[in-house]
JSON list of C-alpha atoms in Angstrom, two decimals:
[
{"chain": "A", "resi": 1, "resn": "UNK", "atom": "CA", "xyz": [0.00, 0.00, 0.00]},
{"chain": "A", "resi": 2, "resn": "UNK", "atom": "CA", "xyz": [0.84, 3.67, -0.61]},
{"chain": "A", "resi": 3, "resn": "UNK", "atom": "CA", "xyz": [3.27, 4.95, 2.59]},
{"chain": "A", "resi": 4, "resn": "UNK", "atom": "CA", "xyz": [3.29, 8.86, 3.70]},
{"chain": "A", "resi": 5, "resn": "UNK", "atom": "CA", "xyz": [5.60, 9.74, 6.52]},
{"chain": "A", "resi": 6, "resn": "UNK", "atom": "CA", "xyz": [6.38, 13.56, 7.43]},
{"chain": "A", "resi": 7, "resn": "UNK", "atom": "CA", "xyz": [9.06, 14.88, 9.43]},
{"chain": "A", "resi": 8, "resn": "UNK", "atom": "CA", "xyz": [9.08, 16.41, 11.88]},
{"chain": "A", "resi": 9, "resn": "UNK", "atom": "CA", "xyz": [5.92, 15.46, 14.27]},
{"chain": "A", "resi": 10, "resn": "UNK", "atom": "CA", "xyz": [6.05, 18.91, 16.25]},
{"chain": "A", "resi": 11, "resn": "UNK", "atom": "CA", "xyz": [7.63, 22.12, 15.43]},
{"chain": "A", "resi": 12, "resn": "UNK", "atom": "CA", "xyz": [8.04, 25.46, 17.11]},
{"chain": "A", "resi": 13, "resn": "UNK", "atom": "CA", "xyz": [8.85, 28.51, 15.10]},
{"chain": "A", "resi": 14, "resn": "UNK", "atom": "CA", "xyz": [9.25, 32.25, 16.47]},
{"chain": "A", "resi": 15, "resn": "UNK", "atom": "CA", "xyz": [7.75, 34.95, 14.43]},
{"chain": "A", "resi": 16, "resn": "UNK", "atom": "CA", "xyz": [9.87, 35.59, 11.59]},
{"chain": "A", "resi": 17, "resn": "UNK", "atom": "CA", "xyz": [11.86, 32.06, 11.26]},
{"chain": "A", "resi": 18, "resn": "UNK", "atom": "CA", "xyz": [11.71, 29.94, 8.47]},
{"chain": "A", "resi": 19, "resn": "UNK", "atom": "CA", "xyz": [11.30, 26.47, 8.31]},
{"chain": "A", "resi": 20, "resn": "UNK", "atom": "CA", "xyz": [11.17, 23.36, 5.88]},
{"chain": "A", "resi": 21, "resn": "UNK", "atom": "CA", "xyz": [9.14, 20.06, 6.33]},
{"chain": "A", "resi": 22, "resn": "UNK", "atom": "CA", "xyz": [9.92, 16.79, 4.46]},
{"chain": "A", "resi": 23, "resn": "UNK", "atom": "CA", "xyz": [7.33, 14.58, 2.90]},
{"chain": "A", "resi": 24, "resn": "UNK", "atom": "CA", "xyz": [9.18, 11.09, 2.20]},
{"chain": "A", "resi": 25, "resn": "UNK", "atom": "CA", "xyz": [6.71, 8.78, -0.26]},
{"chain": "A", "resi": 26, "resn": "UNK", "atom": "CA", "xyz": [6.25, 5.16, -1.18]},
{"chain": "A", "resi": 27, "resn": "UNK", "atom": "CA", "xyz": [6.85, 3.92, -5.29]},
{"chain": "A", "resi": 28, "resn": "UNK", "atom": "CA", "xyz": [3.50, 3.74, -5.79]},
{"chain": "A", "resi": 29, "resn": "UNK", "atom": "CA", "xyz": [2.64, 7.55, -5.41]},
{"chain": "A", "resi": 30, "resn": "UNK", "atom": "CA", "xyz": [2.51, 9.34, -8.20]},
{"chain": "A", "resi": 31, "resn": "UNK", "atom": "CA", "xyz": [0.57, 12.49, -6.79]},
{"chain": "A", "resi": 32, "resn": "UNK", "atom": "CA", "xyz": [1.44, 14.73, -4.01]},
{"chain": "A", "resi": 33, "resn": "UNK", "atom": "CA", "xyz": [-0.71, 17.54, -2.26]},
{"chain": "A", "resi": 34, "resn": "UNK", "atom": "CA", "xyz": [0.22, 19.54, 0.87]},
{"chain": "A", "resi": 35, "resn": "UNK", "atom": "CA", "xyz": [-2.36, 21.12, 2.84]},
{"chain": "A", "resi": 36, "resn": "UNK", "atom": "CA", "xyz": [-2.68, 23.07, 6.12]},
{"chain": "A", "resi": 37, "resn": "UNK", "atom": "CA", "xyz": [-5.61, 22.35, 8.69]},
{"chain": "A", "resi": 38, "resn": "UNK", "atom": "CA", "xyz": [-5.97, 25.34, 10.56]},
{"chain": "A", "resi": 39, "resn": "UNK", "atom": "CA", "xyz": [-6.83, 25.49, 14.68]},
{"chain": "A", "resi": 40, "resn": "UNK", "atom": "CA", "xyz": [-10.61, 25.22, 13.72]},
{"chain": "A", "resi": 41, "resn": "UNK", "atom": "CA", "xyz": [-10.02, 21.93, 11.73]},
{"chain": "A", "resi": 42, "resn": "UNK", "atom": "CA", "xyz": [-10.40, 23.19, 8.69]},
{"chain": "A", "resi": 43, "resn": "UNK", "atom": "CA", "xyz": [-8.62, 21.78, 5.77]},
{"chain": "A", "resi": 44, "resn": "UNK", "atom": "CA", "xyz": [-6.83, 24.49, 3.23]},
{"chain": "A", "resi": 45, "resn": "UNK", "atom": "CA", "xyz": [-5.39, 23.55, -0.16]},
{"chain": "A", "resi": 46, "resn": "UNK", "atom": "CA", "xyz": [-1.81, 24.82, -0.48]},
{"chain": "A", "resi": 47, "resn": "UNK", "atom": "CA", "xyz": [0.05, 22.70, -3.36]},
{"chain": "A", "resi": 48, "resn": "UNK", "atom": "CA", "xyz": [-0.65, 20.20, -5.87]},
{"chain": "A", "resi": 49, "resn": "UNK", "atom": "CA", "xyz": [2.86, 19.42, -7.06]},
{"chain": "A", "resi": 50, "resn": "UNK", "atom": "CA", "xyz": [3.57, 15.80, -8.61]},
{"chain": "A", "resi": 51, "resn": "UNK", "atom": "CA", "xyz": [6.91, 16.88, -9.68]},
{"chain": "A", "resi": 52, "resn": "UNK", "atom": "CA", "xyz": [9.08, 20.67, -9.43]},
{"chain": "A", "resi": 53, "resn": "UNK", "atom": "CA", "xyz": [8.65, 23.85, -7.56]},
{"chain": "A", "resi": 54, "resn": "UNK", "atom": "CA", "xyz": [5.73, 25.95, -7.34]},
{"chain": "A", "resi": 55, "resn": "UNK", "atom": "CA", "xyz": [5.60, 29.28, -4.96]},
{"chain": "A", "resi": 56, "resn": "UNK", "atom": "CA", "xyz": [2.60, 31.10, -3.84]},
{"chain": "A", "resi": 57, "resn": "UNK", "atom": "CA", "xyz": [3.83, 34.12, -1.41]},
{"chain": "A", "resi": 58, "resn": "UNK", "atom": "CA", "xyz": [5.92, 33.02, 1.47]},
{"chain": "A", "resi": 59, "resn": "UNK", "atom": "CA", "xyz": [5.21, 29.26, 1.18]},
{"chain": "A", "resi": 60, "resn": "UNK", "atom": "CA", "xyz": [6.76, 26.93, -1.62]},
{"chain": "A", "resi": 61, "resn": "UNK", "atom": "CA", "xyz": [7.04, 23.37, -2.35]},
{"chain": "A", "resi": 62, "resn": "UNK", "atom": "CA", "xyz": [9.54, 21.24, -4.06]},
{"chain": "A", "resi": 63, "resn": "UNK", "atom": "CA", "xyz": [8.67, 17.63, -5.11]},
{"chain": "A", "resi": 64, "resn": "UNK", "atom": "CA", "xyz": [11.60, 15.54, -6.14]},
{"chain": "A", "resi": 65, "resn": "UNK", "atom": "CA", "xyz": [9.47, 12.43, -7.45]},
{"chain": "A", "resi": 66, "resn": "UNK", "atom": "CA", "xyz": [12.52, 10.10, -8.78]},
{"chain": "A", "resi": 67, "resn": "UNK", "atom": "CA", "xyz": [13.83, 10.51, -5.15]},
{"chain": "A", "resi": 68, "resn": "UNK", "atom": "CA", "xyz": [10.29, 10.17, -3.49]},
{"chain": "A", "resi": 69, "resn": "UNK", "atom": "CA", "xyz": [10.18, 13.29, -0.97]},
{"chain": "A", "resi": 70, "resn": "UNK", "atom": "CA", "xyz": [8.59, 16.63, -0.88]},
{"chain": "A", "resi": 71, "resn": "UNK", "atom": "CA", "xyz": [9.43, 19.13, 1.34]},
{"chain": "A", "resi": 72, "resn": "UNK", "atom": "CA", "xyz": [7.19, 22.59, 2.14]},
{"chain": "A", "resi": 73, "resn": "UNK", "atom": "CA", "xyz": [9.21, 25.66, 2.41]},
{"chain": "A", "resi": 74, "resn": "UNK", "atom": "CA", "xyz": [7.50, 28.38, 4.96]},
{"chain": "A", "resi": 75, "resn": "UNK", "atom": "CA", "xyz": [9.17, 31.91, 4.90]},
{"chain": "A", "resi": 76, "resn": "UNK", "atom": "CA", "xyz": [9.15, 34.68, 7.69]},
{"chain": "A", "resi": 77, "resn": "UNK", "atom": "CA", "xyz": [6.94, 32.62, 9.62]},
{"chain": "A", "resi": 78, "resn": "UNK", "atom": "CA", "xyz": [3.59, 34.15, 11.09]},
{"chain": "A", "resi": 79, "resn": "UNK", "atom": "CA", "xyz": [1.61, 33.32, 13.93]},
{"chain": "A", "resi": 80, "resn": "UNK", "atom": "CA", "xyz": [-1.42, 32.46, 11.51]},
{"chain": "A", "resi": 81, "resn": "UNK", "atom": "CA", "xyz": [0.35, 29.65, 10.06]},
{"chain": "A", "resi": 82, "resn": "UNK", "atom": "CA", "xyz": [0.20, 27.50, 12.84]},
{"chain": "A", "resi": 83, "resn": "UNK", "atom": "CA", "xyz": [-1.90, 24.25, 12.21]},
{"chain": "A", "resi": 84, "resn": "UNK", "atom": "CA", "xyz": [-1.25, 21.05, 11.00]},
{"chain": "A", "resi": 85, "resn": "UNK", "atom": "CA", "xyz": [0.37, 20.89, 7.81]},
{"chain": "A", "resi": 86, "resn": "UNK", "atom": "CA", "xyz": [-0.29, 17.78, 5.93]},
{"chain": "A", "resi": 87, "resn": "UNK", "atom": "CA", "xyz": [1.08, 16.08, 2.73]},
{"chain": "A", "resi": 88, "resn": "UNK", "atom": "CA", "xyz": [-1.49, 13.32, 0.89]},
{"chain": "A", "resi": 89, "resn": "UNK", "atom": "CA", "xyz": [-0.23, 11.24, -2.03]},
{"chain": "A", "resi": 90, "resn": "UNK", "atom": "CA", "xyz": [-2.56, 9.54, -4.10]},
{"chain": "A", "resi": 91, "resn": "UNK", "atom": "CA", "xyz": [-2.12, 6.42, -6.43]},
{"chain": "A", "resi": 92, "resn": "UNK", "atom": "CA", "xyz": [-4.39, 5.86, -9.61]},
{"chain": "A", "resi": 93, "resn": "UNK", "atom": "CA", "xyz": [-6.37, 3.03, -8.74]},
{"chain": "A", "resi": 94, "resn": "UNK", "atom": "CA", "xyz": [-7.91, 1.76, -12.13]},
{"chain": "A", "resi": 95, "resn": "UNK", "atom": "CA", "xyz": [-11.42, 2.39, -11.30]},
{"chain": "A", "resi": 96, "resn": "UNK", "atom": "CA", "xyz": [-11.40, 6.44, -11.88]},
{"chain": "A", "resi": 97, "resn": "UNK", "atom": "CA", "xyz": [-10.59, 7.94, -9.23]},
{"chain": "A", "resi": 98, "resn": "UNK", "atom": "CA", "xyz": [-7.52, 8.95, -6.53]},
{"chain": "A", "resi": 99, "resn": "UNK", "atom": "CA", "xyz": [-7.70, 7.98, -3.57]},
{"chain": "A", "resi": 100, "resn": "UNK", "atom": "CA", "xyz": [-5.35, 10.36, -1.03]},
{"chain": "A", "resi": 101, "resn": "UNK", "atom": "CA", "xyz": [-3.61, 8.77, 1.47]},
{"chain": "A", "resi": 102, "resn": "UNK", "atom": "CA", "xyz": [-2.84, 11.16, 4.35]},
{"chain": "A", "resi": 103, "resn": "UNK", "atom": "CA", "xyz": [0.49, 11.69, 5.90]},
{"chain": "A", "resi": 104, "resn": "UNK", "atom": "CA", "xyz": [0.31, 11.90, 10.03]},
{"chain": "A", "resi": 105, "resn": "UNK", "atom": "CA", "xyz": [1.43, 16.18, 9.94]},
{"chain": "A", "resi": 106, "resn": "UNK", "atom": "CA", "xyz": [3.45, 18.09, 11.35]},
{"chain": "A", "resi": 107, "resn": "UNK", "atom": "CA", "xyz": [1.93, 20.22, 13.92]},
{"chain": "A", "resi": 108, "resn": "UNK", "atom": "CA", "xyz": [3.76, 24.24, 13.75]},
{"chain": "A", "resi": 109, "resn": "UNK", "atom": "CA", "xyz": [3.21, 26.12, 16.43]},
{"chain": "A", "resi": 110, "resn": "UNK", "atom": "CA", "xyz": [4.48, 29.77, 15.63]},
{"chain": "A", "resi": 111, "resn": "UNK", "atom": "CA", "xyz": [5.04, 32.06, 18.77]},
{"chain": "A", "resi": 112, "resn": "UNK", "atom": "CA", "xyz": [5.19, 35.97, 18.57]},
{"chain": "B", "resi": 1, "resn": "UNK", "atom": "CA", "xyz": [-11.57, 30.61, -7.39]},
{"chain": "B", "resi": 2, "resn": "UNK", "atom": "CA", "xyz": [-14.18, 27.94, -7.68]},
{"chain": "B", "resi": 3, "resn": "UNK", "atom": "CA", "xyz": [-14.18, 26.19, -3.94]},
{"chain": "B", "resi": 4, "resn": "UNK", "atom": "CA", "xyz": [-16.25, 23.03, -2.72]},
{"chain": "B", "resi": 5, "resn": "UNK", "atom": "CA", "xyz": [-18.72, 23.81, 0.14]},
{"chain": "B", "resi": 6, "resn": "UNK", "atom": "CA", "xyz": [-19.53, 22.07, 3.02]},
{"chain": "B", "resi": 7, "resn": "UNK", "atom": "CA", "xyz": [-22.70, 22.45, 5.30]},
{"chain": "B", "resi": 8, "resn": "UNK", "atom": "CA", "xyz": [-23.31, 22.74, 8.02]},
{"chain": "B", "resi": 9, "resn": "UNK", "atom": "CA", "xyz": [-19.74, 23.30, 9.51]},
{"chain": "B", "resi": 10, "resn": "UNK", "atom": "CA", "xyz": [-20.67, 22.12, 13.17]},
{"chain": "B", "resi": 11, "resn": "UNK", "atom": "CA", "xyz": [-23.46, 19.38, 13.81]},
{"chain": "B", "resi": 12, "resn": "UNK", "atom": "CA", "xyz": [-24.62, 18.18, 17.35]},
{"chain": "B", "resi": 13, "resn": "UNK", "atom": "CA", "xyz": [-26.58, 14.94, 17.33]},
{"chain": "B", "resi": 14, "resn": "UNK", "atom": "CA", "xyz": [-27.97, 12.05, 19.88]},
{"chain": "B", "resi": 15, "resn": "UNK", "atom": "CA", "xyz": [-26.41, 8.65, 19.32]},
{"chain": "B", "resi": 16, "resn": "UNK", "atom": "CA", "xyz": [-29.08, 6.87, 16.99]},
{"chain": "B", "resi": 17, "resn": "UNK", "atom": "CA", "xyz": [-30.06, 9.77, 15.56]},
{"chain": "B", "resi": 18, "resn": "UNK", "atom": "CA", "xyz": [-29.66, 10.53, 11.51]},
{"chain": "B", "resi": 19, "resn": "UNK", "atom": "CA", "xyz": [-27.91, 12.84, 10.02]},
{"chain": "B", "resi": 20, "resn": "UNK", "atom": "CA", "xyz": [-26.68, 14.36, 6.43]},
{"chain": "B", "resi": 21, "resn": "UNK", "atom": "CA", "xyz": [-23.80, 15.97, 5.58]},
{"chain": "B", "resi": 22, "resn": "UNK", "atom": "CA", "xyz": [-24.16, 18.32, 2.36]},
{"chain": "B", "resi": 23, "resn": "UNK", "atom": "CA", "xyz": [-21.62, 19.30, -0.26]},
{"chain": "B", "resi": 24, "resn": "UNK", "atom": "CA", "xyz": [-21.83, 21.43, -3.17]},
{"chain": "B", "resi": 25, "resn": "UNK", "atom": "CA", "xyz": [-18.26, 19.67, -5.56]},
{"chain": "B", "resi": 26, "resn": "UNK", "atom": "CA", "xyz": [-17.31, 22.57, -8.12]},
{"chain": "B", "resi": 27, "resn": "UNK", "atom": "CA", "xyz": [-19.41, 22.59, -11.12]},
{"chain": "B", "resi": 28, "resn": "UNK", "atom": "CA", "xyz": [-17.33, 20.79, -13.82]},
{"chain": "B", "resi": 29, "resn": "UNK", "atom": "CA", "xyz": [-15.64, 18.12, -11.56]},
{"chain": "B", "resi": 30, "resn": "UNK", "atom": "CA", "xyz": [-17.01, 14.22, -11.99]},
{"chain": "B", "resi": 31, "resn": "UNK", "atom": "CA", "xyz": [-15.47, 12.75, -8.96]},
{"chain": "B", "resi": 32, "resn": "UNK", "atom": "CA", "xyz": [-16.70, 12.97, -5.54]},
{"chain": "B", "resi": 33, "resn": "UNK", "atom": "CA", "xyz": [-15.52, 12.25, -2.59]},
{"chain": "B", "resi": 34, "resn": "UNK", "atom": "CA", "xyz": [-16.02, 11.89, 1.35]},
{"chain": "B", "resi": 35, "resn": "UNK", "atom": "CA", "xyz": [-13.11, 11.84, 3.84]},
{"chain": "B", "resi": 36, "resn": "UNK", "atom": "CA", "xyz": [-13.34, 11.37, 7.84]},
{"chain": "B", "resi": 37, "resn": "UNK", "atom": "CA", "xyz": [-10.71, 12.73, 10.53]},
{"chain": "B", "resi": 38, "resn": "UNK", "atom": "CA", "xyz": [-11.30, 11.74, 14.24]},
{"chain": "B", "resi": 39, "resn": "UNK", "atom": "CA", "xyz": [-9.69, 14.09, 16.56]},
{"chain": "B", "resi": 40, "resn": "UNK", "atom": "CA", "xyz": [-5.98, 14.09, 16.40]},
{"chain": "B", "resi": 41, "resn": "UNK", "atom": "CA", "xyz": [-5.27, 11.54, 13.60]},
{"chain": "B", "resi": 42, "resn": "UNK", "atom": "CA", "xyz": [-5.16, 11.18, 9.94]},
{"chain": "B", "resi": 43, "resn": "UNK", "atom": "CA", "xyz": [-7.62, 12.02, 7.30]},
{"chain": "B", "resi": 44, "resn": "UNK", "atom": "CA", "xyz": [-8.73, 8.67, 5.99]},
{"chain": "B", "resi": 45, "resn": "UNK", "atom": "CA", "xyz": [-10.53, 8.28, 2.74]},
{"chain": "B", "resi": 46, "resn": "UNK", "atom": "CA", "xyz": [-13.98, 6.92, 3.36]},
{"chain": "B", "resi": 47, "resn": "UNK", "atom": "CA", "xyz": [-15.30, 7.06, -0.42]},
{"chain": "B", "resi": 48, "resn": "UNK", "atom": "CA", "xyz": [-15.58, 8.08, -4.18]},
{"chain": "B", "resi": 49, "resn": "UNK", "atom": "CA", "xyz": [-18.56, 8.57, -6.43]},
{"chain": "B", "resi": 50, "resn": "UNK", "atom": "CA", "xyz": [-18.93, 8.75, -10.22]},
{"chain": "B", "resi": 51, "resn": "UNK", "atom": "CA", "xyz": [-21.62, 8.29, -12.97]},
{"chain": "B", "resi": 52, "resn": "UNK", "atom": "CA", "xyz": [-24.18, 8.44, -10.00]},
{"chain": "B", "resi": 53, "resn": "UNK", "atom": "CA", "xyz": [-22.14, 5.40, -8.11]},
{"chain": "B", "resi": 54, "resn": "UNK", "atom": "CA", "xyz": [-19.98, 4.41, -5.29]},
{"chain": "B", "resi": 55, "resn": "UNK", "atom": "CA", "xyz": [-16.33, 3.92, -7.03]},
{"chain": "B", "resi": 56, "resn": "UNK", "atom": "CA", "xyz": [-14.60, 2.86, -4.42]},
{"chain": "B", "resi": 57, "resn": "UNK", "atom": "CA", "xyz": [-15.16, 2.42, -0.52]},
{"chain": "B", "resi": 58, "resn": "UNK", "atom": "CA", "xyz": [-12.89, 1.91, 2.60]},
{"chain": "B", "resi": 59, "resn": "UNK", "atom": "CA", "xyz": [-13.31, -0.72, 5.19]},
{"chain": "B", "resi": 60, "resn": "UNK", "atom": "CA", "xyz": [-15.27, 2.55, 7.56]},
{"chain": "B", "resi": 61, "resn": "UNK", "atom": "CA", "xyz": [-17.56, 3.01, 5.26]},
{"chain": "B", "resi": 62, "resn": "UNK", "atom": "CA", "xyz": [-20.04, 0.06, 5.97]},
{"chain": "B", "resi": 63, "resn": "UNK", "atom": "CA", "xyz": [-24.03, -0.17, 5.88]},
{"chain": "B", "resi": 64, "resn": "UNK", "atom": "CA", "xyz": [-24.76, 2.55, 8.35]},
{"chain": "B", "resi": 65, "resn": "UNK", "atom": "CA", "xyz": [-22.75, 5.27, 5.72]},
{"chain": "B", "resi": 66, "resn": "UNK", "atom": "CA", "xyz": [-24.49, 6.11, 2.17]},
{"chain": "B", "resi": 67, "resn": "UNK", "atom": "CA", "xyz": [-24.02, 8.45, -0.42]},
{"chain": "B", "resi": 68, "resn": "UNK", "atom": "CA", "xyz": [-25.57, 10.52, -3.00]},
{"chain": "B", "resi": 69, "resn": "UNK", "atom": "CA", "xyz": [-26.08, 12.95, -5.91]},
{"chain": "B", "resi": 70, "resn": "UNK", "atom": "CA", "xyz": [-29.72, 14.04, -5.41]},
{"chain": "B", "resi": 71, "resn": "UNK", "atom": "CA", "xyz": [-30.05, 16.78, -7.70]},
{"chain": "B", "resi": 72, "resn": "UNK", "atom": "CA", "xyz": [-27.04, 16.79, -10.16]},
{"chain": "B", "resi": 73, "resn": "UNK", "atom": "CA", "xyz": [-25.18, 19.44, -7.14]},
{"chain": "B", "resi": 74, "resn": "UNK", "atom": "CA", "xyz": [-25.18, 18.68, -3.95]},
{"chain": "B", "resi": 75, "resn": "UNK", "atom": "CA", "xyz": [-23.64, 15.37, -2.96]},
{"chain": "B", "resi": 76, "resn": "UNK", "atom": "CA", "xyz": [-24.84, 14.42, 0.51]},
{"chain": "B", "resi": 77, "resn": "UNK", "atom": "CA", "xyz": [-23.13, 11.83, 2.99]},
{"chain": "B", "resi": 78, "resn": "UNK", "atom": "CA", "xyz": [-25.84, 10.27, 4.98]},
{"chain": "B", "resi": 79, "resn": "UNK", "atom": "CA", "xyz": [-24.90, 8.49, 8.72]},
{"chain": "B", "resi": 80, "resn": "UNK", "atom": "CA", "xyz": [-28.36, 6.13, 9.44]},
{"chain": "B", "resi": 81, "resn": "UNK", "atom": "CA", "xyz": [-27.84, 5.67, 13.13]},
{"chain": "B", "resi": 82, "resn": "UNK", "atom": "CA", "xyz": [-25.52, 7.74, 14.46]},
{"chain": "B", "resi": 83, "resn": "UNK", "atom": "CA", "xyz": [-22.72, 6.08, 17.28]},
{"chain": "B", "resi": 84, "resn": "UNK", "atom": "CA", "xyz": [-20.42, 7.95, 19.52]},
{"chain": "B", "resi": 85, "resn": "UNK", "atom": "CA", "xyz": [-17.25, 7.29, 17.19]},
{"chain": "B", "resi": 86, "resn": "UNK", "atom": "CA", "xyz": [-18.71, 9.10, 14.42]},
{"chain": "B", "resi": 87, "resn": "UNK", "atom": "CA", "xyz": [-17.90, 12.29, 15.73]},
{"chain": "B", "resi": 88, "resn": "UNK", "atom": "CA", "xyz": [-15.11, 13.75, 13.58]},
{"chain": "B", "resi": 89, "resn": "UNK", "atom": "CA", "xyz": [-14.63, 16.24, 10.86]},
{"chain": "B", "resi": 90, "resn": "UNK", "atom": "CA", "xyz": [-16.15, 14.94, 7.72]},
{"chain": "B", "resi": 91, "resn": "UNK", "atom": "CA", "xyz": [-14.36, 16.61, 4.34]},
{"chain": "B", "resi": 92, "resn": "UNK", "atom": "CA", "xyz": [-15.55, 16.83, 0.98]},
{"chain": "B", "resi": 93, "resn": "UNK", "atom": "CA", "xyz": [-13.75, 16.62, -2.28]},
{"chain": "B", "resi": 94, "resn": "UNK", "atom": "CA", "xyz": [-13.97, 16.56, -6.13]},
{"chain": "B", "resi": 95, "resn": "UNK", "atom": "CA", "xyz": [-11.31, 16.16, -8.41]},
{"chain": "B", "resi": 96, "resn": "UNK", "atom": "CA", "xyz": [-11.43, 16.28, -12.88]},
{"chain": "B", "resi": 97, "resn": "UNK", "atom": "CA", "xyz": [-11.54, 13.11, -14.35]},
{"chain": "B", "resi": 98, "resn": "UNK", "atom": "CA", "xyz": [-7.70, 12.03, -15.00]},
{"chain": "B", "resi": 99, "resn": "UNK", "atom": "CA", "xyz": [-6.57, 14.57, -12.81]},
{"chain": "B", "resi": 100, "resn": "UNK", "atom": "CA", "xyz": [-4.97, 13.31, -9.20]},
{"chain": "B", "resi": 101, "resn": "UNK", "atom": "CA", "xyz": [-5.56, 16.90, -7.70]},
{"chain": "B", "resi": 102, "resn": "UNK", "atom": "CA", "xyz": [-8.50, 17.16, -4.78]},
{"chain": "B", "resi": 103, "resn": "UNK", "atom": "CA", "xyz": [-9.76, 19.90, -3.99]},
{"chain": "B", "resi": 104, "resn": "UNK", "atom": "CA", "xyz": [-11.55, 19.96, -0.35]},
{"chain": "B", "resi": 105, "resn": "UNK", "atom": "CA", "xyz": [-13.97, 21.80, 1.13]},
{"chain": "B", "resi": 106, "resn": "UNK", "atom": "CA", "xyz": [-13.17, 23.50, 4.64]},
{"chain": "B", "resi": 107, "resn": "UNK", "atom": "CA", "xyz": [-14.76, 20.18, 6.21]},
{"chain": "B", "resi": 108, "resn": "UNK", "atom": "CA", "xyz": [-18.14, 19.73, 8.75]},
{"chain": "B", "resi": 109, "resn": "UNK", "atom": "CA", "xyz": [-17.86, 19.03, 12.26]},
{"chain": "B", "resi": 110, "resn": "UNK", "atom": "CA", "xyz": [-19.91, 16.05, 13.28]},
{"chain": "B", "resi": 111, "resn": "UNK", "atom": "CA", "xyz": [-20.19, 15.93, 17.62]},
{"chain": "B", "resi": 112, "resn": "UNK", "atom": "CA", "xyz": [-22.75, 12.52, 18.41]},
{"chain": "B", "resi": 113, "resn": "UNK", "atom": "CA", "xyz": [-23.28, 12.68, 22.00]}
]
């Protein structure tokens, strides 16, 4: 089955820092997503990024697929990015659709 | 930016009791899907919809879980008999045909007391 471990489990920024989290992925993923659940559960879309970089403001994301990680660049950290960030891979199943599998998140915790 | 919506975003219920979660997928996606997250662990796919059909399930999603398109755009998640380990945040997606992107809605609270 498809494997999604993130690194690391718990991570405390001050404002301002920067900080990268690493998305390591089974053979069988050919998809990658990263998303951030903020403190009221809800569940934001950040990247969809199979392959390359792709930037939007002071995040980014880099997906090396031949090497099977993905890691989530934050920049000058705020205290609104705290959450649970999470990285879901999906693997085409043959009948249609993707199903995600979920990585277990790293929780950020930024403090002013 | 076209955006899937969930409602209601926070549902109290009695154990035994009914309830349906509502979800409006954007307008030109075929694929439909329902994902559950108990407190503090993963999201875990429940189940995908096409062509008016269940496409694939997970082991969680047994007889007491259905789904359905009943008016070509809302796609509803209905719990028969609600049990105290169905609380959790219930998320919606829809993806393109041949595309592996999701996009999620912001995800409804269900609390079964």
């Amino acid at each position: 089955g498809i494997q999604v471990e993130q690194s690391p489990p718990d991570l405390i920024l001050q404002e301002g820092a920067n900080s990268t989290l690493r998305c390591n992925f089974s053979d069988s993923v050919n998809n990658l997503q990263w998303f951030h659940q903020n403190p009221w559960g809800q569940l934001i879309n950040l990247f969809y990024i199979p392959s390359g970089t792709k930037q939007n403001g002071r995040l980014s994301a880099t997906t090396v697929a031949t090497e099977r990680y993905s890691l989530l660049y934050i920049s000058s950290s705020q205290t609104t990015d705290s959450g649970v960030y999470f990285c879901a891979g999906t693997a085409y199943s043959g009948a249609g659709s993707y199903q995600l599998t979920f990585g277990k998140g790293t929780k950020l915790s930024v403090i002013p | 930016e076209p955006e899937v919506t969930q409602t209601p975003s926070h549902q109290v219920t009695q154990m035994g009791q009914e309830v349906i979660l509502r979800c409006v997928p954007i307008s030109n996606h075929l694929y439909f899907y329902w994902y559950r997250q108990i407190l503090g662990q993963k999201v875990e796919f429940l189940v995908s919809f096409y062509n008016n059909e269940i496409s694939e399930k997970s082991e969680i999603f047994d007889d007491q879980f259905s789904v359905e398109r009943p008016d070509g755009s809302n796609f509803t998640l209905k719990i028969r008999s609600t049990k105290l380990e169905d609380s959790a945040m219930y998320f919606c997606a829809s993806s393109v045909p041949g595309s592996g992107e999701l996009f999620f809605g912001e995800g409804s609270r269900l609390t079964v007391l």
